[in-house]
Tab-separated table of C-alpha atoms in Angstrom:
chain	number	residue	atom	x	y	z
Y	1	ASN	CA	-6.595	-28.222	15.123
Y	2	PRO	CA	-10.262	-27.648	14.154
Y	3	GLY	CA	-11.201	-26.609	17.671
Y	4	GLU	CA	-8.535	-23.911	17.810
Y	5	LEU	CA	-9.464	-22.661	14.341
Y	6	ALA	CA	-13.138	-22.491	15.253
Y	7	GLU	CA	-12.302	-20.538	18.408
Y	8	ARG	CA	-10.222	-18.019	16.432
Y	9	ILE	CA	-12.959	-17.569	13.840
Y	10	TRP	CA	-15.641	-17.125	16.493
Y	11	GLY	CA	-13.476	-14.587	18.321
Y	12	ALA	CA	-13.049	-12.564	15.110
Y	13	TYR	CA	-16.795	-12.759	14.471
Y	14	GLU	CA	-17.568	-11.390	17.919
Y	15	ARG	CA	-15.073	-8.526	17.521
Y	16	PHE	CA	-16.555	-7.473	14.192
Y	17	GLY	CA	-20.080	-7.802	15.552
Y	18	ALA	CA	-19.281	-5.416	18.398
Y	19	PHE	CA	-17.430	-2.870	16.274
Y	20	ASP	CA	-18.892	0.627	16.301
Y	21	TYR	CA	-17.959	2.697	13.242
Y	22	ALA	CA	-18.851	5.868	15.120
Y	23	ASP	CA	-16.024	5.203	17.588
Y	24	GLY	CA	-13.405	4.592	14.923
Y	25	VAL	CA	-10.902	1.770	14.725
Y	26	PRO	CA	-9.457	0.726	18.097
Y	27	ASN	CA	-5.713	0.448	18.742
Y	28	SER	CA	-4.703	2.493	15.711
Y	29	PRO	CA	-2.899	5.629	16.927
Y	30	GLN	CA	-2.729	8.530	14.496
Y	31	PRO	CA	0.155	10.961	13.953
Y	32	GLU	CA	-0.499	14.301	15.626
Y	33	ASN	CA	-0.874	17.637	13.838
Y	34	LEU	CA	-0.736	16.167	10.342
Y	35	PRO	CA	-3.251	17.050	7.632
Y	36	PRO	CA	-5.519	14.233	6.369
Y	37	GLU	CA	-5.037	14.980	2.675
Y	38	VAL	CA	-4.262	12.317	0.106
Y	39	VAL	CA	-1.079	12.887	-1.904
Y	40	PRO	CA	-1.179	11.305	-5.388
Y	41	GLN	CA	1.904	9.392	-6.525
Y	42	PRO	CA	3.105	9.143	-10.165
Y	43	ASP	CA	0.192	8.774	-12.607
Y	44	SER	CA	-0.223	5.600	-14.662
Y	45	SER	CA	-2.526	6.997	-17.355
Y	46	GLU	CA	0.037	7.344	-20.174
Y	47	ASP	CA	1.459	3.874	-19.545
Y	48	PHE	CA	-2.057	2.485	-19.643
Y	49	LYS	CA	-2.873	4.192	-22.950
Y	50	ARG	CA	0.327	2.853	-24.496
Y	51	ALA	CA	-0.572	-0.648	-23.335
Y	52	VAL	CA	-4.057	-0.344	-24.845
Y	53	SER	CA	-2.596	0.819	-28.166
Y	54	GLU	CA	-0.237	-2.154	-28.255
Y	55	ALA	CA	-3.052	-4.552	-27.387
Y	56	LEU	CA	-5.223	-3.140	-30.176
Y	57	GLU	CA	-2.432	-3.801	-32.670
Y	58	GLU	CA	-2.217	-7.397	-31.461
Y	59	ILE	CA	-5.998	-7.813	-31.706
Y	60	LYS	CA	-5.908	-6.424	-35.246
Y	61	ALA	CA	-3.172	-8.948	-36.106
Y	62	GLY	CA	-5.379	-11.782	-34.813
Y	63	ALA	CA	-3.313	-12.674	-31.734
Y	64	TYR	CA	-6.421	-12.740	-29.523
Y	65	GLU	CA	-9.952	-11.346	-29.456
Y	66	LYS	CA	-10.039	-9.643	-26.072
Y	67	ILE	CA	-7.670	-8.752	-23.271
Y	68	VAL	CA	-8.380	-6.986	-19.969
Y	69	LEU	CA	-5.804	-4.432	-18.914
Y	70	ALA	CA	-5.724	-2.816	-15.500
Y	71	ARG	CA	-4.019	0.277	-14.195
Y	72	THR	CA	-3.020	1.383	-10.739
Y	73	VAL	CA	-3.115	4.643	-8.821
Y	74	ASP	CA	-0.842	4.897	-5.776
Y	75	LEU	CA	-1.782	7.160	-2.882
Y	76	ALA	CA	0.046	8.277	0.231
Y	77	ARG	CA	-1.770	9.884	3.130
Y	78	ALA	CA	-0.386	11.814	6.063
Y	79	GLN	CA	-2.595	9.839	8.450
Y	80	ALA	CA	-2.992	6.069	8.446
Y	81	LEU	CA	-5.844	4.842	6.285
Y	82	GLN	CA	-8.588	2.938	8.104
Y	83	PRO	CA	-9.687	-0.122	6.087
Y	84	LEU	CA	-12.843	-0.703	8.132
Y	85	ASP	CA	-13.979	2.889	7.661
Y	86	THR	CA	-13.349	2.530	3.938
Y	87	LEU	CA	-15.261	-0.751	3.861
Y	88	ASN	CA	-18.231	0.856	5.590
Y	89	GLY	CA	-18.145	3.773	3.142
Y	90	LEU	CA	-18.132	1.373	0.186
Y	91	ARG	CA	-21.080	-0.552	1.635
Y	92	GLU	CA	-23.080	2.651	1.957
Y	93	LYS	CA	-22.142	4.055	-1.475
Y	94	PHE	CA	-22.537	0.801	-3.404
Y	95	PRO	CA	-25.202	-1.382	-1.780
Y	96	GLY	CA	-25.604	-3.312	-5.053
Y	97	CYS	CA	-21.970	-4.499	-4.952
Y	98	TYR	CA	-20.123	-7.089	-2.887
Y	99	ALA	CA	-18.085	-5.147	-0.326
Y	100	PHE	CA	-15.138	-7.138	0.995
Y	101	SER	CA	-12.019	-6.890	3.118
Y	102	PHE	CA	-9.361	-9.593	3.164
Y	103	GLY	CA	-6.282	-9.621	5.386
Y	104	GLY	CA	-3.209	-10.093	3.222
Y	105	GLU	CA	0.448	-10.529	4.115
Y	106	GLY	CA	2.412	-8.021	6.161
Y	107	GLY	CA	-0.648	-6.256	7.587
Y	108	CYS	CA	-2.002	-5.328	4.158
Y	109	SER	CA	-5.781	-5.179	3.674
Y	110	PHE	CA	-7.284	-6.039	0.297
Y	111	ILE	CA	-10.550	-4.122	0.155
Y	112	GLY	CA	-13.142	-3.202	-2.437
Y	113	ALA	CA	-16.703	-3.169	-3.760
Y	114	SER	CA	-17.011	-5.614	-6.634
Y	115	PRO	CA	-20.068	-5.891	-8.890
Y	116	GLU	CA	-18.963	-9.331	-10.067
Y	117	ARG	CA	-19.839	-12.653	-8.499
Y	118	LEU	CA	-17.886	-15.507	-10.046
Y	119	VAL	CA	-20.161	-18.274	-8.808
Y	120	ARG	CA	-22.681	-19.280	-6.152
Y	121	LEU	CA	-23.442	-22.962	-5.511
Y	122	GLU	CA	-26.276	-24.185	-3.307
Y	123	GLU	CA	-28.076	-27.541	-3.317
Y	124	GLY	CA	-26.766	-28.443	-6.761
Y	125	PHE	CA	-27.849	-25.168	-8.349
Y	126	VAL	CA	-25.182	-22.852	-9.735
Y	127	GLU	CA	-25.560	-19.123	-10.343
Y	128	THR	CA	-23.096	-16.886	-12.128
Y	129	GLU	CA	-23.275	-13.936	-14.505
Y	130	ALA	CA	-21.526	-12.281	-17.381
Y	131	ILE	CA	-20.711	-8.634	-16.645
Y	132	ALA	CA	-18.941	-6.674	-19.384
Y	133	GLY	CA	-19.589	-3.393	-21.157
Y	134	SER	CA	-19.807	-0.126	-19.241
Y	135	THR	CA	-21.124	3.413	-19.416
Y	136	PRO	CA	-21.499	6.196	-16.804
Y	137	ARG	CA	-24.694	7.047	-14.960
Y	138	GLY	CA	-26.540	10.110	-16.194
Y	139	ALA	CA	-26.988	13.377	-14.327
Y	140	ASN	CA	-30.782	12.904	-14.438
Y	141	ALA	CA	-33.293	10.214	-15.355
Y	142	VAL	CA	-33.473	11.207	-19.029
Y	143	ALA	CA	-29.700	11.256	-19.479
Y	144	ASP	CA	-29.364	8.009	-17.516
Y	145	ALA	CA	-31.903	6.239	-19.728
Y	146	ALA	CA	-30.194	7.537	-22.885
Y	147	LEU	CA	-26.811	6.246	-21.738
Y	148	GLY	CA	-28.313	2.872	-20.856
Y	149	LYS	CA	-30.065	2.600	-24.214
Y	150	ALA	CA	-26.842	3.445	-26.031
Y	151	LEU	CA	-24.981	0.772	-24.070
Y	152	LEU	CA	-27.610	-1.856	-24.959
Y	153	SER	CA	-27.107	-1.081	-28.654
Y	154	SER	CA	-23.318	-0.574	-28.640
Y	155	LYS	CA	-21.709	-3.018	-31.075
Y	156	LYS	CA	-18.368	-2.798	-29.272
Y	157	ASP	CA	-19.839	-3.409	-25.806
Y	158	LEU	CA	-22.199	-6.169	-26.970
Y	159	SER	CA	-19.266	-7.929	-28.616
Y	160	GLU	CA	-17.187	-7.672	-25.448
Y	161	HIS	CA	-20.124	-8.954	-23.418
Y	162	ALA	CA	-20.692	-11.912	-25.748
Y	163	PHE	CA	-17.052	-13.002	-25.300
Y	164	VAL	CA	-17.583	-13.227	-21.546
Y	165	ARG	CA	-21.024	-14.906	-21.682
Y	166	ASP	CA	-20.034	-17.535	-24.260
Y	167	SER	CA	-16.776	-18.344	-22.488
Y	168	ILE	CA	-18.565	-18.938	-19.180
Y	169	CYS	CA	-21.108	-21.240	-20.843
Y	170	ARG	CA	-18.363	-23.250	-22.601
Y	171	HIS	CA	-16.377	-23.729	-19.415
Y	172	LEU	CA	-19.461	-24.784	-17.439
Y	173	ALA	CA	-20.253	-27.336	-20.150
Y	174	SER	CA	-16.746	-28.792	-19.757
Y	175	ILE	CA	-17.697	-30.037	-16.247
Y	176	GLY	CA	-21.172	-31.230	-17.174
Y	177	ILE	CA	-23.233	-28.111	-16.413
Y	178	ALA	CA	-25.756	-27.156	-19.097
Y	179	ALA	CA	-25.987	-23.387	-18.711
Y	180	ARG	CA	-29.271	-21.511	-19.088
Y	181	THR	CA	-28.969	-17.904	-20.141
Y	182	ARG	CA	-30.575	-15.045	-22.065
Y	183	GLU	CA	-29.900	-14.013	-25.629
Y	184	THR	CA	-29.732	-10.312	-24.749
Y	185	PRO	CA	-28.243	-8.670	-21.631
Y	186	ASN	CA	-29.913	-6.559	-18.987
Y	187	LEU	CA	-28.603	-3.356	-17.462
Y	188	LEU	CA	-26.894	-3.483	-14.079
Y	189	ARG	CA	-27.153	0.027	-12.637
Y	190	LEU	CA	-24.704	0.868	-9.859
Y	191	ALA	CA	-24.147	4.214	-8.157
Y	192	ASN	CA	-21.605	5.512	-10.657
Y	193	VAL	CA	-21.698	3.124	-13.618
Y	194	GLN	CA	-23.993	0.948	-15.730
Y	195	HIS	CA	-22.967	-2.486	-17.010
Y	196	LEU	CA	-24.346	-5.096	-19.356
Y	197	LEU	CA	-25.317	-8.173	-17.334
Y	198	THR	CA	-26.532	-11.639	-18.320
Y	199	PRO	CA	-27.529	-14.086	-15.545
Y	200	ILE	CA	-26.342	-17.677	-16.091
Y	201	THR	CA	-27.708	-20.666	-14.152
Y	202	GLY	CA	-27.551	-24.451	-14.252
Y	203	LYS	CA	-27.736	-27.736	-12.342
Y	204	THR	CA	-24.477	-29.364	-11.297
Y	205	PRO	CA	-23.603	-33.068	-11.484
Y	206	PRO	CA	-23.670	-34.811	-8.083
Y	207	GLY	CA	-20.558	-34.216	-6.001
Y	208	THR	CA	-19.567	-30.945	-7.691
Y	209	HIS	CA	-17.569	-28.683	-5.362
Y	210	LEU	CA	-17.563	-24.890	-5.569
Y	211	LEU	CA	-13.842	-25.018	-6.336
Y	212	ASP	CA	-14.455	-27.369	-9.282
Y	213	ILE	CA	-16.502	-24.599	-10.883
Y	214	ALA	CA	-14.044	-21.864	-9.913
Y	215	GLU	CA	-11.198	-23.832	-11.482
Y	216	VAL	CA	-12.792	-23.819	-14.933
Y	217	LEU	CA	-14.307	-20.326	-14.782
Y	218	HIS	CA	-11.512	-18.224	-13.316
Y	219	PRO	CA	-10.267	-15.983	-14.737
Y	220	THR	CA	-13.230	-15.177	-16.958
Y	221	PRO	CA	-12.770	-12.909	-19.995
Y	222	ALA	CA	-14.146	-10.117	-17.777
Y	223	VAL	CA	-10.768	-9.947	-15.985
Y	224	GLY	CA	-8.510	-11.967	-18.284
Y	225	GLY	CA	-9.155	-12.309	-21.989
Y	226	THR	CA	-10.046	-14.674	-24.795
Y	227	PRO	CA	-8.664	-17.035	-25.931
Y	228	ARG	CA	-7.568	-17.374	-22.311
Y	229	LEU	CA	-4.302	-19.234	-22.875
Y	230	VAL	CA	-3.115	-16.644	-25.392
Y	231	ALA	CA	-4.332	-13.466	-23.687
Y	232	LEU	CA	-3.308	-14.182	-20.087
Y	233	PRO	CA	0.478	-14.313	-20.640
Y	234	ARG	CA	0.333	-10.914	-22.348
Y	235	ILE	CA	-1.383	-9.161	-19.431
Y	236	ARG	CA	1.678	-8.855	-17.204
Y	237	ASP	CA	3.891	-7.810	-20.127
Y	238	LEU	CA	1.504	-5.050	-21.187
Y	239	GLU	CA	0.546	-3.847	-17.702
Y	240	GLY	CA	4.091	-3.780	-16.351
Y	241	PHE	CA	3.133	-4.412	-12.708
Y	242	ASP	CA	2.186	-7.298	-10.427
Y	243	ARG	CA	-1.570	-7.480	-9.861
Y	244	GLY	CA	-1.103	-8.946	-6.398
Y	245	LEU	CA	-4.548	-9.878	-5.081
Y	246	TYR	CA	-6.369	-7.777	-7.689
Y	247	ALA	CA	-8.882	-9.860	-9.693
Y	248	GLY	CA	-8.383	-12.816	-7.363
Y	249	LEU	CA	-11.257	-14.643	-5.683
Y	250	VAL	CA	-12.735	-13.802	-2.279
Y	251	GLY	CA	-15.372	-15.916	-0.591
Y	252	ALA	CA	-16.103	-19.035	1.424
Y	253	PHE	CA	-17.536	-22.529	1.159
Y	254	ASN	CA	-18.891	-25.042	3.663
Y	255	HIS	CA	-18.183	-28.719	4.328
Y	256	ARG	CA	-20.550	-29.703	1.500
Y	257	GLY	CA	-18.580	-27.658	-1.029
Y	258	GLU	CA	-21.328	-25.038	-1.317
Y	259	GLY	CA	-20.691	-21.326	-1.093
Y	260	GLN	CA	-19.991	-18.173	-3.026
Y	261	LEU	CA	-16.948	-16.543	-4.606
Y	262	ILE	CA	-16.681	-12.977	-5.874
Y	263	VAL	CA	-14.026	-11.424	-8.100
Y	264	GLY	CA	-11.806	-8.904	-6.318
Y	265	ILE	CA	-12.055	-5.958	-8.707
Y	266	ARG	CA	-12.715	-2.231	-8.053
Y	267	SER	CA	-10.284	-2.803	-5.229
Y	268	ALA	CA	-7.308	-1.446	-3.327
Y	269	GLU	CA	-4.451	-2.790	-1.254
Y	270	ILE	CA	-4.102	-0.674	1.894
Y	271	ASN	CA	-1.107	-0.717	4.194
Y	272	ALA	CA	-0.924	1.997	6.874
Y	273	CYS	CA	-0.555	5.340	5.055
Y	274	GLN	CA	-0.161	3.788	1.603
Y	275	ALA	CA	-2.777	2.510	-0.848
Y	276	ARG	CA	-2.683	1.097	-4.352
Y	277	LEU	CA	-5.975	1.296	-6.263
Y	278	PHE	CA	-6.777	-1.011	-9.182
Y	279	ALA	CA	-9.271	-0.839	-12.043
Y	280	GLY	CA	-9.382	-2.495	-15.442
Y	281	ALA	CA	-11.108	-2.356	-18.819
Y	282	GLY	CA	-11.754	-4.915	-21.530
Y	283	ILE	CA	-9.930	-4.228	-24.800
Y	284	VAL	CA	-11.611	-5.460	-27.999
Y	285	ALA	CA	-11.755	-4.340	-31.617
Y	286	GLY	CA	-13.317	-0.880	-31.541
Y	287	SER	CA	-11.754	0.128	-28.217
Y	288	THR	CA	-9.748	3.356	-28.016
Y	289	PRO	CA	-6.986	4.273	-25.542
Y	290	ASP	CA	-8.825	7.423	-24.407
Y	291	GLY	CA	-12.141	5.588	-24.057
Y	292	GLU	CA	-10.651	2.805	-21.959
Y	293	LEU	CA	-8.794	5.334	-19.807
Y	294	CYS	CA	-12.100	7.091	-19.101
Y	295	GLU	CA	-13.629	3.756	-18.089
Y	296	THR	CA	-10.871	3.083	-15.573
Y	297	GLU	CA	-11.181	6.632	-14.212
Y	298	MET	CA	-14.894	6.072	-13.675
Y	299	LYS	CA	-14.206	2.870	-11.742
Y	300	LEU	CA	-11.328	4.323	-9.714
Y	301	ASN	CA	-13.393	7.318	-8.582
Y	302	ALA	CA	-15.527	5.099	-6.352
Y	303	LEU	CA	-12.562	3.871	-4.353
Y	304	LEU	CA	-10.831	7.227	-4.402
Y	305	SER	CA	-13.818	8.948	-2.829
Y	306	ALA	CA	-14.122	6.240	-0.163
Y	307	LEU	CA	-10.446	6.645	0.751
Y	308	THR	CA	-10.393	10.432	0.790
Y	309	GLU	CA	-13.575	10.777	2.827
Y	310	THR	CA	-12.451	8.557	5.703
């Protein structure tokens, strides 16, 4: 019933609009006399490095050109985690990202701060971007600039980025969208990491729906791999866990089929006192297990700090 749905949505909108972060989350009693510390669960770093090593062997053998492997970190906290507090912390720490919270099954909240927009469609104009290739932020302006310059000239990172950019352009062309893009990427500087970024735009054929574009783009090589049909089946085998909502799409569209979808990365699934954090890295020729582990650590730190500070 559209009327009932509209009433529910409006009621949720009003509740969120009136929420005061300073007062905490209502109706969420906390255990008494328990410390707020986070207790790490078994580490996934060695499993991740083994998976990267195996993927590099497969890349060397010509099985595929790129595959994105994620790892998880499980946390348990004495007190219940507060998703809205975490969301607010992510908004404040990473204003250049898309902060999101999505209610999953069984009271689970899927929450994160993603730098990656899959697609935006408005009045026949589509916007997307290729984001791939990463390096940390520097301790000062000189170090930061040096790291950024090195990223812009990194053969490994430029190759990884080109896989993503070219794949997006090919898939847009398959539904009649002539993509306009740059030959060389820019730097996307976030609070804790720098990425290579190439904006991609184009005009859509009449009647194109946002989901028509999502269907051909998702998953991009930034979260999947290339060739897609070869790399994707290997992800679950190599990772050894179910991604759940990680790397799925979050967003909305209107009755005209216009809207925006982001990719749910740099994310966590939170359920009461438990949380599972996710972060991934693109594996290409030239990658190393230790290097990719460091990249995932860099990405996980953002979520970890938001969870431990709330």
